[in-house]
Tab-separated table of C-alpha atoms (C1' of nucleotides) in Angstrom:
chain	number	residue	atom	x	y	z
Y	8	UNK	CA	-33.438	17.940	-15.241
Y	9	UNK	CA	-31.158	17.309	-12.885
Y	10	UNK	CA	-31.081	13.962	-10.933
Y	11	UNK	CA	-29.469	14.150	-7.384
Y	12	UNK	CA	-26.663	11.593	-7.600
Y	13	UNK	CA	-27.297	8.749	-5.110
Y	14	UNK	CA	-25.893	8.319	-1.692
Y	15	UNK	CA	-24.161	5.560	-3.252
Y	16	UNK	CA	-22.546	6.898	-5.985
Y	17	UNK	CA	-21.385	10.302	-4.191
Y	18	UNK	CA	-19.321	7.898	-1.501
Y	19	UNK	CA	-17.909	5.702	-4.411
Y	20	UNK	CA	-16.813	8.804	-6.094
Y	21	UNK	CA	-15.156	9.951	-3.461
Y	22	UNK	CA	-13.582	7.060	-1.983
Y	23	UNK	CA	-12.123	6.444	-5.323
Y	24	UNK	CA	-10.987	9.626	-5.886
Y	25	UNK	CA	-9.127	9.829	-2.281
Y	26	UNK	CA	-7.850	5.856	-2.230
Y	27	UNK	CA	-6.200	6.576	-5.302
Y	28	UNK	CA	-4.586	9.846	-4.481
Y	29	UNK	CA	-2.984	9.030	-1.401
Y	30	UNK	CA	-3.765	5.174	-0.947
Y	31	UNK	CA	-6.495	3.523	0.935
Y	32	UNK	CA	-4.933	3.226	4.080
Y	33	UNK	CA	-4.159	6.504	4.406
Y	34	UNK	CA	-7.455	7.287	3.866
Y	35	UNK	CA	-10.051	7.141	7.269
Y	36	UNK	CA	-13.497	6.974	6.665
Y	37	UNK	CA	-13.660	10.025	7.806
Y	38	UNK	CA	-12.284	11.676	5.106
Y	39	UNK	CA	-14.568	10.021	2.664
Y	40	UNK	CA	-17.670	11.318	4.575
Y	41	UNK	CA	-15.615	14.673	4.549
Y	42	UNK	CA	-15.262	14.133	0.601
Y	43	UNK	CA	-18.253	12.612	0.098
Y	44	UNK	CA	-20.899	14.842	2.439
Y	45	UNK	CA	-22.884	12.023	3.368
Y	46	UNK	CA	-23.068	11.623	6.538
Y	47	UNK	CA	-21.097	8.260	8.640
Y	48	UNK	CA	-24.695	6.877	9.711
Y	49	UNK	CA	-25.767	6.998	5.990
Y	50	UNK	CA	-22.308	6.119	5.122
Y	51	UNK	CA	-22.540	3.075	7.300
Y	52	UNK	CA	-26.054	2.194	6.099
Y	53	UNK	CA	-24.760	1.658	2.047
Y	54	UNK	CA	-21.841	-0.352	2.824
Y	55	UNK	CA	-21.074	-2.703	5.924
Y	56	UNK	CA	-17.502	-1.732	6.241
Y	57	UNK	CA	-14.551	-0.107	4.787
Y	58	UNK	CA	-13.310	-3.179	2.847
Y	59	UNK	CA	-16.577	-3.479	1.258
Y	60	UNK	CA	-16.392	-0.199	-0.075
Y	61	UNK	CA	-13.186	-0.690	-1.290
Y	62	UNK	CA	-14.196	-3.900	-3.579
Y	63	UNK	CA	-17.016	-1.510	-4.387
Y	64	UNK	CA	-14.380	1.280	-5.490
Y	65	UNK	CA	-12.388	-0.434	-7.553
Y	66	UNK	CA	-15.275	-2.823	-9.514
Y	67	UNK	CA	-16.452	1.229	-10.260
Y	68	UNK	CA	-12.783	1.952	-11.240
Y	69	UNK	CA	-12.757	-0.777	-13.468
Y	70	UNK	CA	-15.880	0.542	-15.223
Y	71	UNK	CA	-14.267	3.810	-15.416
Y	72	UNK	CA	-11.480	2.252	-17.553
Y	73	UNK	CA	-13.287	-0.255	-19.689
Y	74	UNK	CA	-15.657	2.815	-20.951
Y	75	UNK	CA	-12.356	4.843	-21.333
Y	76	UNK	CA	-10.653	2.095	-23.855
Y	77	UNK	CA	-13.869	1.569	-25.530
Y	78	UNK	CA	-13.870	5.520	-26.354
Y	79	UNK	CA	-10.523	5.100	-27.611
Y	80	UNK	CA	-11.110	2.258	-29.695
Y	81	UNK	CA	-14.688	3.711	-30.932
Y	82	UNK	CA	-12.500	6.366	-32.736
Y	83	UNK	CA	-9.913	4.048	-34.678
Y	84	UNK	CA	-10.698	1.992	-37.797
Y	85	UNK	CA	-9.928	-1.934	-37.776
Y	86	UNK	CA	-7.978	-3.793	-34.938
Y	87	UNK	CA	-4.784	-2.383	-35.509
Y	88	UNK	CA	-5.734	0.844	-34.936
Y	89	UNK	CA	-7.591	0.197	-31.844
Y	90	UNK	CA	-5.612	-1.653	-30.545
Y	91	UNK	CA	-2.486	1.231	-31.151
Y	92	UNK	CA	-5.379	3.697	-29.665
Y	93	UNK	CA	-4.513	1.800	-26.588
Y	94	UNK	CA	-1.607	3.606	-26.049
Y	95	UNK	CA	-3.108	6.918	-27.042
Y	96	UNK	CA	-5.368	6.588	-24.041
Y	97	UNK	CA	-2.327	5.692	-21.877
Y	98	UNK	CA	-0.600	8.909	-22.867
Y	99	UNK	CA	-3.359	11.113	-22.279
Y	100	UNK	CA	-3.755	9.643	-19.107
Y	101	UNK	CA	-0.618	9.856	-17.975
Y	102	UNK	CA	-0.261	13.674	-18.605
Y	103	UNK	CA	-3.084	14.498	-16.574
Y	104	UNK	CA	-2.101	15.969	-13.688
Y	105	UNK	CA	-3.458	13.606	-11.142
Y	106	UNK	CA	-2.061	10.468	-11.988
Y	107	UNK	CA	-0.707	8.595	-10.214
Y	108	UNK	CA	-0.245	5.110	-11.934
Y	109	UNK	CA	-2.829	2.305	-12.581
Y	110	UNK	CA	-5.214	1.970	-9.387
Y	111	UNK	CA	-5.249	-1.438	-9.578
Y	112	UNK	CA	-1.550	-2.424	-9.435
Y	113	UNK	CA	-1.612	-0.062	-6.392
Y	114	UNK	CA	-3.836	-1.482	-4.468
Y	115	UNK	CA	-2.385	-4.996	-5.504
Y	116	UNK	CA	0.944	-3.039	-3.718
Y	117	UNK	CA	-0.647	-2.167	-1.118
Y	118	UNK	CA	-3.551	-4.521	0.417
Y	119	UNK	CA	-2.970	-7.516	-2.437
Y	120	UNK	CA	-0.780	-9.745	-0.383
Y	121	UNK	CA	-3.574	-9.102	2.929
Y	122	UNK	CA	-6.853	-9.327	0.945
Y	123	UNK	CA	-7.624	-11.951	-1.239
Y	124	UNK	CA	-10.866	-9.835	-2.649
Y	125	UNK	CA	-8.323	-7.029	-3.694
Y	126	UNK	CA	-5.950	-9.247	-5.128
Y	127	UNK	CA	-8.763	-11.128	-7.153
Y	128	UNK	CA	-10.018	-7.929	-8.128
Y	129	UNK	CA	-6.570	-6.284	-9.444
Y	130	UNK	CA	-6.498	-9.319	-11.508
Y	131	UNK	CA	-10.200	-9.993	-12.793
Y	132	UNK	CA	-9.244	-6.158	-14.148
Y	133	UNK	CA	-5.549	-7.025	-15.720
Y	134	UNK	CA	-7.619	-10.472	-17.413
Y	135	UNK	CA	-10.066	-8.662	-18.976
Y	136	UNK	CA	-7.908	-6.023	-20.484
Y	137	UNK	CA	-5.555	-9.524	-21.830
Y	138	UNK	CA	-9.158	-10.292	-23.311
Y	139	UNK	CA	-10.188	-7.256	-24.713
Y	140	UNK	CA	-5.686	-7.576	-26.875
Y	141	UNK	CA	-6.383	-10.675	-27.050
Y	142	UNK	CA	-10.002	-10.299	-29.228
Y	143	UNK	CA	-8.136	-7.759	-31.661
Y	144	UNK	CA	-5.473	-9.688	-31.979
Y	145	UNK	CA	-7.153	-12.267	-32.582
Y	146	UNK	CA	-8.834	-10.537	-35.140
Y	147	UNK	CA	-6.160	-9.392	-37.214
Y	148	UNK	CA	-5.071	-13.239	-37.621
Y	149	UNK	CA	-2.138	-13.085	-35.146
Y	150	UNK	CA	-0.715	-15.026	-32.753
Y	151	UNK	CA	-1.969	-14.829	-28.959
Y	152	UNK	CA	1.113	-14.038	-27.703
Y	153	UNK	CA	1.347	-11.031	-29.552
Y	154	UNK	CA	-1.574	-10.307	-27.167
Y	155	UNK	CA	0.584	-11.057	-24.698
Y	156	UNK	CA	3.174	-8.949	-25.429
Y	157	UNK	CA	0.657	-5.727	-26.380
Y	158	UNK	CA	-0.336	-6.155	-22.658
Y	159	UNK	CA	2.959	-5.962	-21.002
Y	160	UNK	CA	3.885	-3.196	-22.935
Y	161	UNK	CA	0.574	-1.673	-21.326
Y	162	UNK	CA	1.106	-2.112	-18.060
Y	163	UNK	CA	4.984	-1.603	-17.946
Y	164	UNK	CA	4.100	1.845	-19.460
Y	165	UNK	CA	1.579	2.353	-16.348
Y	166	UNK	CA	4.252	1.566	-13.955
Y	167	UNK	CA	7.102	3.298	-15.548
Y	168	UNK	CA	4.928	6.625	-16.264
Y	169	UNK	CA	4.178	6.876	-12.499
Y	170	UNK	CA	7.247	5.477	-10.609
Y	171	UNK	CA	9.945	7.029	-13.039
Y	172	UNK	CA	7.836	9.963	-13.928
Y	173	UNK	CA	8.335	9.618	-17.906
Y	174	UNK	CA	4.943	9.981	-19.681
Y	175	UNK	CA	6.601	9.660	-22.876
Y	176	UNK	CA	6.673	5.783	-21.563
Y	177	UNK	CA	2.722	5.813	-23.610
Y	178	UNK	CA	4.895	7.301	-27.069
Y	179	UNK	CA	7.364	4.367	-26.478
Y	180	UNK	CA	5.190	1.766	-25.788
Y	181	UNK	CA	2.964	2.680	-28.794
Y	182	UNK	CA	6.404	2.567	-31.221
Y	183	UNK	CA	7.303	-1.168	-29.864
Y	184	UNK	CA	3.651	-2.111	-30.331
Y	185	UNK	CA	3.367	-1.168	-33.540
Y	186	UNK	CA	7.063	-3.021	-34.323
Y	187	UNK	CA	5.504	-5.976	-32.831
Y	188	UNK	CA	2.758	-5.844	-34.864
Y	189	UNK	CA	4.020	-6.094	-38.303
Y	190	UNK	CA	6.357	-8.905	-36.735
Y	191	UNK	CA	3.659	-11.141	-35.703
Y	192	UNK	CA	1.924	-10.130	-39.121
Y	193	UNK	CA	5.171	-10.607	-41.436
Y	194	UNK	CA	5.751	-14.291	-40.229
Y	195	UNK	CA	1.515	-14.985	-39.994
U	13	UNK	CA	31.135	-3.188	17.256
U	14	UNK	CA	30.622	-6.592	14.776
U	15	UNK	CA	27.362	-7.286	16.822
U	16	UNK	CA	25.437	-3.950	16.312
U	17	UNK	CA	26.364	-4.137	12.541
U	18	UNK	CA	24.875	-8.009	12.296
U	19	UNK	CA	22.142	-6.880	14.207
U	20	UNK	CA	21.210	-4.262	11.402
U	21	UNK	CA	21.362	-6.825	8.831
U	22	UNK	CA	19.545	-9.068	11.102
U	23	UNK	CA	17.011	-6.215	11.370
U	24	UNK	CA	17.042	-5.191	7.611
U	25	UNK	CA	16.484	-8.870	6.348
U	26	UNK	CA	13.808	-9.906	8.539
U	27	UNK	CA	11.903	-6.770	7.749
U	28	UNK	CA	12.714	-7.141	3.724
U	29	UNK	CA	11.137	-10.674	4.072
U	30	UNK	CA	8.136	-9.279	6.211
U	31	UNK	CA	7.037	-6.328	4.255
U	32	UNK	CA	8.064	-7.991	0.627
U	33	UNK	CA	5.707	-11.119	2.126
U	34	UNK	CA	2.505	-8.862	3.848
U	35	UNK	CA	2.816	-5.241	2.963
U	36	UNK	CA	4.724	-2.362	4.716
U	37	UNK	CA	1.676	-1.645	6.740
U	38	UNK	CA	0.454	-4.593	7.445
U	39	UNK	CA	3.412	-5.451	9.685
U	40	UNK	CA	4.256	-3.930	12.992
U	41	UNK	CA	7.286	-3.230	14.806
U	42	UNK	CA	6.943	-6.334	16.997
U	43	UNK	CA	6.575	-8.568	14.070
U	44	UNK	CA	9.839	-7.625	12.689
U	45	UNK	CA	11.658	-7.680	16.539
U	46	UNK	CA	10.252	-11.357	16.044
U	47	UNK	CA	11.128	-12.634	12.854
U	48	UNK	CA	14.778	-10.481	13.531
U	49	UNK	CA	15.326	-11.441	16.883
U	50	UNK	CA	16.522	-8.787	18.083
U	51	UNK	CA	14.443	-6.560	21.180
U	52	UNK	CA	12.777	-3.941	20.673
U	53	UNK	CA	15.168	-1.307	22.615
U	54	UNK	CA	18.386	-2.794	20.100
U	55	UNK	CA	16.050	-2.024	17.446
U	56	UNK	CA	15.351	1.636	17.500
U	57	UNK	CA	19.015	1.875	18.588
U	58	UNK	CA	19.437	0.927	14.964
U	59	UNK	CA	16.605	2.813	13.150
U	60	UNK	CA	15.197	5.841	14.520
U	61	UNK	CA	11.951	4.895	13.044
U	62	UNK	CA	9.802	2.410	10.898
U	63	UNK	CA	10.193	4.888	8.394
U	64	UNK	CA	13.774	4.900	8.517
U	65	UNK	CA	14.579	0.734	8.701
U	66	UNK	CA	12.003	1.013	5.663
U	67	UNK	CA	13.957	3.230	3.422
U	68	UNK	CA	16.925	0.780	3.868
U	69	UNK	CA	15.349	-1.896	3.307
U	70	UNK	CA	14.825	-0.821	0.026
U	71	UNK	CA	17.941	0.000	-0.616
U	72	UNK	CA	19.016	-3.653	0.439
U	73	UNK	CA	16.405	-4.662	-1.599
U	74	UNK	CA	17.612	-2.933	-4.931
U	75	UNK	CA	21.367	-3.841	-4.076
U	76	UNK	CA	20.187	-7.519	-4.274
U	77	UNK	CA	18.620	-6.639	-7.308
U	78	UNK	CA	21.264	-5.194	-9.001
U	79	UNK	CA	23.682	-7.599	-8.079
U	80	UNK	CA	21.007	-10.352	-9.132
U	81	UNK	CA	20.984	-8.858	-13.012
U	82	UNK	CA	24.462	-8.459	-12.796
U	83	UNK	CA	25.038	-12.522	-12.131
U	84	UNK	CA	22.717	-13.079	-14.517
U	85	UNK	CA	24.378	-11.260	-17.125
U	86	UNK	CA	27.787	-12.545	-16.403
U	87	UNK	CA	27.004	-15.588	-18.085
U	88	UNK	CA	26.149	-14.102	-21.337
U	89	UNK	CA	28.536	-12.733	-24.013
U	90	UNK	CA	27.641	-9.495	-25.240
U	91	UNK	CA	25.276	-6.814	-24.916
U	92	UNK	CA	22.974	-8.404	-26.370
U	93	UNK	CA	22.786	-11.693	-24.781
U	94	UNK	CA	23.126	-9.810	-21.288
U	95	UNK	CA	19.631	-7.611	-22.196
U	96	UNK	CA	17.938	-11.262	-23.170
U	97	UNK	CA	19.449	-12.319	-19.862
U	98	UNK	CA	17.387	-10.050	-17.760
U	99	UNK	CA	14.148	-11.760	-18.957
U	100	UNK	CA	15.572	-15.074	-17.662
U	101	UNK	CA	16.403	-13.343	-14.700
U	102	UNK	CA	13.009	-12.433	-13.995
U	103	UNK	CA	11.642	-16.137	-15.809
U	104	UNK	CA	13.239	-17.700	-12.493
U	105	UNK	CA	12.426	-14.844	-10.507
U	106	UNK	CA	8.992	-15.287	-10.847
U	107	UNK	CA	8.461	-19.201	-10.505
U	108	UNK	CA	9.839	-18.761	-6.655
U	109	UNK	CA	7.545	-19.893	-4.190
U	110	UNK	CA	7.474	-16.089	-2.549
U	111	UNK	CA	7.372	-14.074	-5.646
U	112	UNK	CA	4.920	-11.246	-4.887
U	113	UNK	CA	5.620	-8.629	-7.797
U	114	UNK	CA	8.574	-6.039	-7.608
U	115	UNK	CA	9.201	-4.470	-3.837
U	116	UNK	CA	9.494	-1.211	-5.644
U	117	UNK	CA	6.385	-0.807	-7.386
U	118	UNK	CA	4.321	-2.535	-4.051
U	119	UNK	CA	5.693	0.038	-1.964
U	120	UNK	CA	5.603	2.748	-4.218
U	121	UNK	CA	1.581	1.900	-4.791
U	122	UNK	CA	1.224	1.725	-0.708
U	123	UNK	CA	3.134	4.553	-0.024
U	124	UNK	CA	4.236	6.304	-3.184
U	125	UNK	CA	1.582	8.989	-2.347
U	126	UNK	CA	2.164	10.421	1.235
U	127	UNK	CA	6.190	9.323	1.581
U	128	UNK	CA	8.386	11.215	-0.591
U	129	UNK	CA	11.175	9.384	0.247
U	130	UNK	CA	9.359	6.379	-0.339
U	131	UNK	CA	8.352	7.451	-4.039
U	132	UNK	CA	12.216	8.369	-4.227
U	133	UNK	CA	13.359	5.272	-3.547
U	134	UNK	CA	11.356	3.307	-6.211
U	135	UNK	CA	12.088	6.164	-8.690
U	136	UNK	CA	15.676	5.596	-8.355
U	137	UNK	CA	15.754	1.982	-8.510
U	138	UNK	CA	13.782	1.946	-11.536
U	139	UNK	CA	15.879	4.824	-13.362
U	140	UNK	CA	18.915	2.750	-12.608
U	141	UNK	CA	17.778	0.130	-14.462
U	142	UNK	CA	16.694	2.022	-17.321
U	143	UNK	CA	20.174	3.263	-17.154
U	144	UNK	CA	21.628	-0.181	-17.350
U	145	UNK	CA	19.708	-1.600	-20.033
U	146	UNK	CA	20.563	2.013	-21.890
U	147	UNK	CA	24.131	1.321	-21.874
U	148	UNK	CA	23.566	-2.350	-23.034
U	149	UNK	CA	21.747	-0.729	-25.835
U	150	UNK	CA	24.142	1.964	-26.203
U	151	UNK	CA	26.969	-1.009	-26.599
U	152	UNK	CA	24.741	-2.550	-29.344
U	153	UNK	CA	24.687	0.659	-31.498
U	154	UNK	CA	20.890	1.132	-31.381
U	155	UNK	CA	18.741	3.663	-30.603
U	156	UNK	CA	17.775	4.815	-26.947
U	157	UNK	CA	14.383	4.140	-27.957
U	158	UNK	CA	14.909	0.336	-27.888
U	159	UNK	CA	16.214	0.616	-24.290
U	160	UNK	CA	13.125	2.548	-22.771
U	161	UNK	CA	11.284	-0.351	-25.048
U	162	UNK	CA	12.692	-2.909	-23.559
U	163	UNK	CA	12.571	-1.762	-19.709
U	164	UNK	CA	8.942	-1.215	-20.417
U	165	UNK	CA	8.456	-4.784	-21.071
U	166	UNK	CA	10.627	-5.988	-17.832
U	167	UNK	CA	8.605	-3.758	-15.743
U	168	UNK	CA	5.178	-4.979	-17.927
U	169	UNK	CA	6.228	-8.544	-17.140
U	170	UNK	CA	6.119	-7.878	-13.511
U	171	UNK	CA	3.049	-6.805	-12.678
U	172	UNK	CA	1.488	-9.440	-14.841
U	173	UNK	CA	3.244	-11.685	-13.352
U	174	UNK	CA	2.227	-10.898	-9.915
U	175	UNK	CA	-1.330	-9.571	-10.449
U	176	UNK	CA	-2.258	-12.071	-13.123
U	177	UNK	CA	-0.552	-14.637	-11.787
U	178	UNK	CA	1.144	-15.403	-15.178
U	179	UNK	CA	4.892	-16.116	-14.829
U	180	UNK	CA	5.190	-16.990	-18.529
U	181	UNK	CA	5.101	-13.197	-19.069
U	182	UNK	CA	8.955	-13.109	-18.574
U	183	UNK	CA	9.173	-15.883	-21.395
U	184	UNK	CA	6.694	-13.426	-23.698
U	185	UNK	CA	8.444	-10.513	-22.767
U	186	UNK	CA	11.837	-12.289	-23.552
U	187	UNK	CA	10.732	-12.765	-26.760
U	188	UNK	CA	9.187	-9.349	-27.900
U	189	UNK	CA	12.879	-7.846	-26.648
U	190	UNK	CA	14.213	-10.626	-29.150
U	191	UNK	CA	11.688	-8.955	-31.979
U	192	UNK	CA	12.442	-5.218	-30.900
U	193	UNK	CA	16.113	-5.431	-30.745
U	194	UNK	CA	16.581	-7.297	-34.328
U	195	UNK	CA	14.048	-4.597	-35.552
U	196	UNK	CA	16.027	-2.083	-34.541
U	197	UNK	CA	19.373	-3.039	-35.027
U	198	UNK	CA	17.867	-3.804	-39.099
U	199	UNK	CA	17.093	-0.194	-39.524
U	200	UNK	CA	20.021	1.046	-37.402
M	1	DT	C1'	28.789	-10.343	49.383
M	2	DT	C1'	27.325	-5.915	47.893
M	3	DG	C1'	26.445	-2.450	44.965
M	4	DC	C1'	26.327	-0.852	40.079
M	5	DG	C1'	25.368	-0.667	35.358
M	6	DC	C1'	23.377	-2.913	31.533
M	7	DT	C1'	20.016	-5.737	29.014
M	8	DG	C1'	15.798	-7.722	27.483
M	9	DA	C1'	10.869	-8.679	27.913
M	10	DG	C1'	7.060	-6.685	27.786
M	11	DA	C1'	3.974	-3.185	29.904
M	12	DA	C1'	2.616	1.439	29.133
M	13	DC	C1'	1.532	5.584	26.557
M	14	DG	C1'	-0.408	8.317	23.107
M	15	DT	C1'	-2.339	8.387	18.742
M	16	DT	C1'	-5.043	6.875	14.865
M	17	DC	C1'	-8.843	4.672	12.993
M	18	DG	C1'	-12.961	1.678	11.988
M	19	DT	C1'	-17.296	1.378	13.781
M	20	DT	C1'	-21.156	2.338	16.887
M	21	DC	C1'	-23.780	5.180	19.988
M	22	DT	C1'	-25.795	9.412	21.968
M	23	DC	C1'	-27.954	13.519	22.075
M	24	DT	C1'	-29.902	17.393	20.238
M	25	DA	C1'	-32.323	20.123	16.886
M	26	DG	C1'	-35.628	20.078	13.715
M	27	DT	C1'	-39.978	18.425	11.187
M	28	DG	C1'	-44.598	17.106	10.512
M	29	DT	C1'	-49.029	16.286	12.522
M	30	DA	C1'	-53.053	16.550	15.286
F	5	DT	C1'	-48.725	23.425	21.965
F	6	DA	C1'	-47.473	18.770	22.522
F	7	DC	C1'	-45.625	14.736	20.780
F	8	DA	C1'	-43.407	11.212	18.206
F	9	DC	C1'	-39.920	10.556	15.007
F	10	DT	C1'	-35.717	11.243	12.207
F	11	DA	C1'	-31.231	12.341	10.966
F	12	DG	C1'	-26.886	14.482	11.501
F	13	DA	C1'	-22.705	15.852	14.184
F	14	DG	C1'	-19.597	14.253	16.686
F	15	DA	C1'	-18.412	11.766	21.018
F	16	DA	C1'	-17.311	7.226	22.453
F	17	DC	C1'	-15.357	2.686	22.225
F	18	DG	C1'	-12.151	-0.854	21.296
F	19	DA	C1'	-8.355	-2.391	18.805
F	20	DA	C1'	-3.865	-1.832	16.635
F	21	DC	C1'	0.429	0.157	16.406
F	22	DG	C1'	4.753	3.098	16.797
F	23	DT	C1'	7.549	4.382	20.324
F	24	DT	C1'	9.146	4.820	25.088
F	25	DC	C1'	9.594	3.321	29.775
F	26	DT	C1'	9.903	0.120	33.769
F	27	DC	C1'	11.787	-3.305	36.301
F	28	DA	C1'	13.561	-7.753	37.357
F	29	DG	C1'	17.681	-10.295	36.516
F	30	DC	C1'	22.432	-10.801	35.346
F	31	DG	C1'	27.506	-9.965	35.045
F	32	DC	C1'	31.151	-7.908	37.322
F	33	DA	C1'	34.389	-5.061	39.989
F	34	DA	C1'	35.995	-4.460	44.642
DNA sequence: TTGCGCTGAGAACGTTCGTTCTCTAGTGTA
DNA sequence: TACACTAGAGAACGAACGTTCTCAGCGCAA
């Protein structure tokens, strides 16, 4: 049985899909009823304004990626290995053939320094993900700054695989966290 | 002609400071005839376009970059004391008052998707610095492995710092370079 | 002084875009 | 058939902005 996805969800899905292809300014709300099929009126009636659907966008983005880390991670064995799934995930990401870096950092680029509700949630997203390190770390007995360091290996990777166009960024990233690693579990 | 060049720095500066500060978009043509000085009519004598004051700006904006690393590693001996020198580069970097992430990677997430020259831009100014901390690596003996390593966590250590809000990620990324290089250099 | 060229301030123009409004075609009902 | 109602397509509106144009004022040569 197929359930008719909700005006809701069609615009979110489409507004995400457009903002992060070619950037939310450069998208009119035009092209998300275009995109979306529903209608401006209808449009109108689910969210009071542009901005609001953007918050709405990216909290749905954010759900997009927690689910897609959790996948990774429900496929590895121990903290270690999910956390080094981490950057498997990355690397299939970045070979797909719409990406375009990490949503969040650009729409920190792009609206961060005019909207505080963007900027808070770029980094509500980038905290949680220093959470969910930060738990496995934490559960292999190591230090939280090797949390620390997983994560900026993470997000350099993002930037570098979509500004420098080197997906192999997710291969190197993966190598340094894994040198890291045994480091932080030598000297524990 | 010593006025119409100080007028394109004039230009060039004020509009580094207003996009770097607001966003590229976010700031109109008047704002940066205000903040330069300079009228309007002097100002598109000077840059055919927004478009084209903005690609220069970011070329003034990675000159002051490079030459910024490049201070910062004249006071270290050897390569490897000028790679650790980056991360205090950025450590001071990002406790300014104004630090709002790297230029590049804000203006590559605004724009990165409908300017070409734009994406160019940022692309070249981060391959330039993988190219500097690849000879630095190169100097060391080690592999070029450890240098895409270690411009992964300068570019990490950005957008955590700006998006998070954490400066000490220049301090954690100083110290996983400290890890990676000694581990590589062991097995090298 | 008078006329001429240049300059700057800002008005004007054309476009884009977020948001709202209008009008028409269609539906269901008695 | 007549009538009330709804919803969609797109026009309309107002604001913002990139870019160009106007015009008053000034310096200056003769």
């Amino acid at each position: 049985m197929t359930t008719t996805a909700s005006d809701h969800d069609r615009i979110v899905q489409a507004a995400d899909r457009l903002f992060y292809r070619r950037g939310i300014q450069a998208v009119g709300m035009d092209a998300v009823r275009a995109e979306s099929g529903v209608p401006l009126k209808r449009l109108y009636a689910q969210f009071a304004s542009k901005d609001a659907l953007l918050i709405e966008v990216l909290h749905h983005r954010g759900a997009i990626w927690d689910s897609g880390i959790a996948a990774a991670a429900a496929s590895a064995e121990g903290p270690r290995a999910k956390l080094l799934a981490v950057y498997d995930f990355l690397d299939a990401w970045f070979r797909t053939d719409d990406f375009r870096g990490c949503g969040f950092i650009n729409a920190f680029g792009e609206l961060g320094a005019v909207s505080s509700e963007v900027a808070a949630a770029a980094r509500e997203q980038k905290l949680a993900f220093q959470h969910y390190v930060g738990a496995l770390v934490a559960e292999m007995g190591a230090s939280p700054v090797l949390a620390a360091q997983l994560a900026l290996l993470a997000e350099g990777a993002q930037t570098t695989a979509a500004i420098s166009g080197l997906p192999d960024a997710a291969i190197h990233a993966r190598a340094a966290a894994e040198t890291l690693i045994d480091a932080a579990l030598l000297t524990a």
